[in-house]
Short mmCIF file of C-alpha atoms in Angstrom, two decimals:
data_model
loop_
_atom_site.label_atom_id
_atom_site.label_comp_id
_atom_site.label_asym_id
_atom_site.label_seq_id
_atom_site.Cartn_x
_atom_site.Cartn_y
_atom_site.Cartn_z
CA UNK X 1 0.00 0.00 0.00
CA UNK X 2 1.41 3.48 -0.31
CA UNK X 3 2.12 5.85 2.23
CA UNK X 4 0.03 9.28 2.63
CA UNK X 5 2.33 11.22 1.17
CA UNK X 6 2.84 9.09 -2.23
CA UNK X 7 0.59 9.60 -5.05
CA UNK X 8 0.47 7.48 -8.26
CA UNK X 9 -1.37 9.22 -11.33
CA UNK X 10 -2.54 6.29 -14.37
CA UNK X 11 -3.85 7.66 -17.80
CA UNK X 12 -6.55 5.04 -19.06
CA UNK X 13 -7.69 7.12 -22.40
CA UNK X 14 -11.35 6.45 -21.65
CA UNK X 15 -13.85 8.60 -23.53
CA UNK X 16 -16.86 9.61 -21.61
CA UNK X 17 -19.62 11.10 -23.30
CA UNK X 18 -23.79 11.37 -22.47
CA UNK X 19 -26.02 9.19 -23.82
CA UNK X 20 -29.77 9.20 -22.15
CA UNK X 21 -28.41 11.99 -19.84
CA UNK X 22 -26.43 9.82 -18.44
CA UNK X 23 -22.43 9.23 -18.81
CA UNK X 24 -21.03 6.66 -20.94
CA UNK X 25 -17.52 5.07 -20.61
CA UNK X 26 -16.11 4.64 -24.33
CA UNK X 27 -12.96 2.30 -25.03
CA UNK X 28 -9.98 3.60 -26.63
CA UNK X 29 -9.72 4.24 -30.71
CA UNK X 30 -6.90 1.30 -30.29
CA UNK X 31 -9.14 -1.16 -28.31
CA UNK X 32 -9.94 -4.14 -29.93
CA UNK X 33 -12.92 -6.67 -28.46
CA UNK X 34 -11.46 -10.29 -27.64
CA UNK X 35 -12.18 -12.60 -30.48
CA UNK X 36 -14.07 -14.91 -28.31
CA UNK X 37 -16.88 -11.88 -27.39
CA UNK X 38 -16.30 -13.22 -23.95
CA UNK X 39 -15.33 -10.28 -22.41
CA UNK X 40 -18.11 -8.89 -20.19
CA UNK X 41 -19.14 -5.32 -21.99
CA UNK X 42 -19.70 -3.95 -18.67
CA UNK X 43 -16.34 -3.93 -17.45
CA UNK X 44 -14.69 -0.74 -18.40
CA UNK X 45 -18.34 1.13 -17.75
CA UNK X 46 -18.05 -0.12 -14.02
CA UNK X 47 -14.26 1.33 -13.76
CA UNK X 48 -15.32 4.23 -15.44
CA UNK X 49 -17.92 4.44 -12.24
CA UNK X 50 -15.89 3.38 -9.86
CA UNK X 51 -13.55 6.26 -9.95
CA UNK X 52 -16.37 8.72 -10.80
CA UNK X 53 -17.64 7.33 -7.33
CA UNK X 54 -13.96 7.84 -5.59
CA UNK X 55 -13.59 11.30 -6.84
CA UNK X 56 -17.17 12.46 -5.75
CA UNK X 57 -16.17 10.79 -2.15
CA UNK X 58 -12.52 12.64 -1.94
CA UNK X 59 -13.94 16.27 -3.22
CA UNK X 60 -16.04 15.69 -0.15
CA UNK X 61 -18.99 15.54 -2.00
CA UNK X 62 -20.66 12.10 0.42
CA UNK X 63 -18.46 11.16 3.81
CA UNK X 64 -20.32 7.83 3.30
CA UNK X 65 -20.63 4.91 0.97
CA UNK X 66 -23.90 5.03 2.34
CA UNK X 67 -24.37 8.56 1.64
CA UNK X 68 -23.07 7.80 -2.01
CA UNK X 69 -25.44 4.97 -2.69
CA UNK X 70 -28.38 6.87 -1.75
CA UNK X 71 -27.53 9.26 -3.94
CA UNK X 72 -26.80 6.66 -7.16
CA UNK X 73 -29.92 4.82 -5.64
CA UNK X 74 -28.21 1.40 -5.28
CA UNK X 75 -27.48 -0.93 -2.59
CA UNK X 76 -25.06 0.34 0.01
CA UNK X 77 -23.54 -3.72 -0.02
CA UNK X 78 -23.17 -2.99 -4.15
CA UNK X 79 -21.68 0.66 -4.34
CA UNK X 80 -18.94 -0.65 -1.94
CA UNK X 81 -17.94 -3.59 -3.48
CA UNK X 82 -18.19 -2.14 -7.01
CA UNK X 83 -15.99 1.24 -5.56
CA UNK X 84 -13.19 -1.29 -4.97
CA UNK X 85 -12.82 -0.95 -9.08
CA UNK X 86 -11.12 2.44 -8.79
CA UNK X 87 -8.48 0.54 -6.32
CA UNK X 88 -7.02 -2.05 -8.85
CA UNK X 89 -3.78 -2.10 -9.94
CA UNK X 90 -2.37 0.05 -13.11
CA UNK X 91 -1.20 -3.45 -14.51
CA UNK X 92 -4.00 -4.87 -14.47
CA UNK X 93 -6.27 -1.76 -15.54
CA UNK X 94 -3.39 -1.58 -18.83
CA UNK X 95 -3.97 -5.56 -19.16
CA UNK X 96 -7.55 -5.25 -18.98
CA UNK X 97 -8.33 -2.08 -21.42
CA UNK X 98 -5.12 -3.06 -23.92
CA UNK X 99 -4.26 -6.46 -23.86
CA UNK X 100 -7.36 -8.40 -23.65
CA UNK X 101 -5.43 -11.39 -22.22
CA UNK X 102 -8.21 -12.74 -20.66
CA UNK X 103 -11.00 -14.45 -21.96
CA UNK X 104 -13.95 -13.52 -19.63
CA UNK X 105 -13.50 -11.22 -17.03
CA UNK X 106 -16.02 -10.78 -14.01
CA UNK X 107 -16.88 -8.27 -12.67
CA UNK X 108 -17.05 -10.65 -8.82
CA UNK X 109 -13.87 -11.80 -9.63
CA UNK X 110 -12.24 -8.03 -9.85
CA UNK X 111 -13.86 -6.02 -6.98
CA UNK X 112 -12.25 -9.41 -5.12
CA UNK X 113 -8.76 -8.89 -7.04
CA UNK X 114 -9.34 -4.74 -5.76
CA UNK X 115 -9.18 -5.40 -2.38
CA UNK X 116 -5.38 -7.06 -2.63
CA UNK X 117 -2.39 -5.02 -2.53
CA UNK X 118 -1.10 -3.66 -5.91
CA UNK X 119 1.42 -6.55 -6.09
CA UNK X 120 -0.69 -9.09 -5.48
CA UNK X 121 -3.58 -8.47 -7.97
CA UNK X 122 -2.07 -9.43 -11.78
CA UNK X 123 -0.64 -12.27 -10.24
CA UNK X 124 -4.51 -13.34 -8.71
CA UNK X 125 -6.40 -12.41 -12.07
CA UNK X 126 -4.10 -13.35 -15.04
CA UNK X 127 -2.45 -16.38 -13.70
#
């Protein structure tokens, strides 16, 4: 884990733009969908959340997850376990919007791989 006073910045080109008044999380120009069409399409929407989420809770904007997920209206159980998306790694967010390496992708099996240390995730979801 990092110490207070260390910051780590990660640039995931993401494209976010409204669709139904509501944002939308668009891939990179470069990104490619696995061959398979195994990948869940949901997966770079829910980071794309995620760290929406984070950044509304560190302006100061809800003190609470609970706040938060009145606010989203969702479960309190699901805002928290999806908010653990803006936590992963930057390896495995480069793997995961680049490299496609793996098949099919949950999005149970990554909020679970988020709440590792940074070392310990690509070795839990790629291997």
């Amino acid at each position: 884990m990092m110490n207070s006073d260390e910051s780590i910045q990660i640039f995931v080109p993401l494209k976010v733009r409204k669709q139904n008044g509501r944002p939308k999380i668009m891939p990179p120009a470069t990104y490619l969908p696995s061959e398979d069409r195994t990948q869940d399409p949901h997966i770079l929407r829910a980071i794309g959340r995620a760290w929406g989420w984070r950044r509304r809770m560190e302006a100061g904007e809800f003190n609470t997850v609970t706040d938060l997920a009145k606010a989203v209206g969702l479960a309190e159980r699901h805002v928290s376990r999806q908010l653990r998306l803006a936590y992963l790694a930057p390896g495995v967010l480069k793997r995961l919007v680049y490299k496609r390496e793996v098949p099919a992708v949950t999005l149970l099996k990554l909020t679970d791989v988020a709440a590792l240390p940074w070392h310990e995730q690509p070795e839990r979801m790629f291997d």
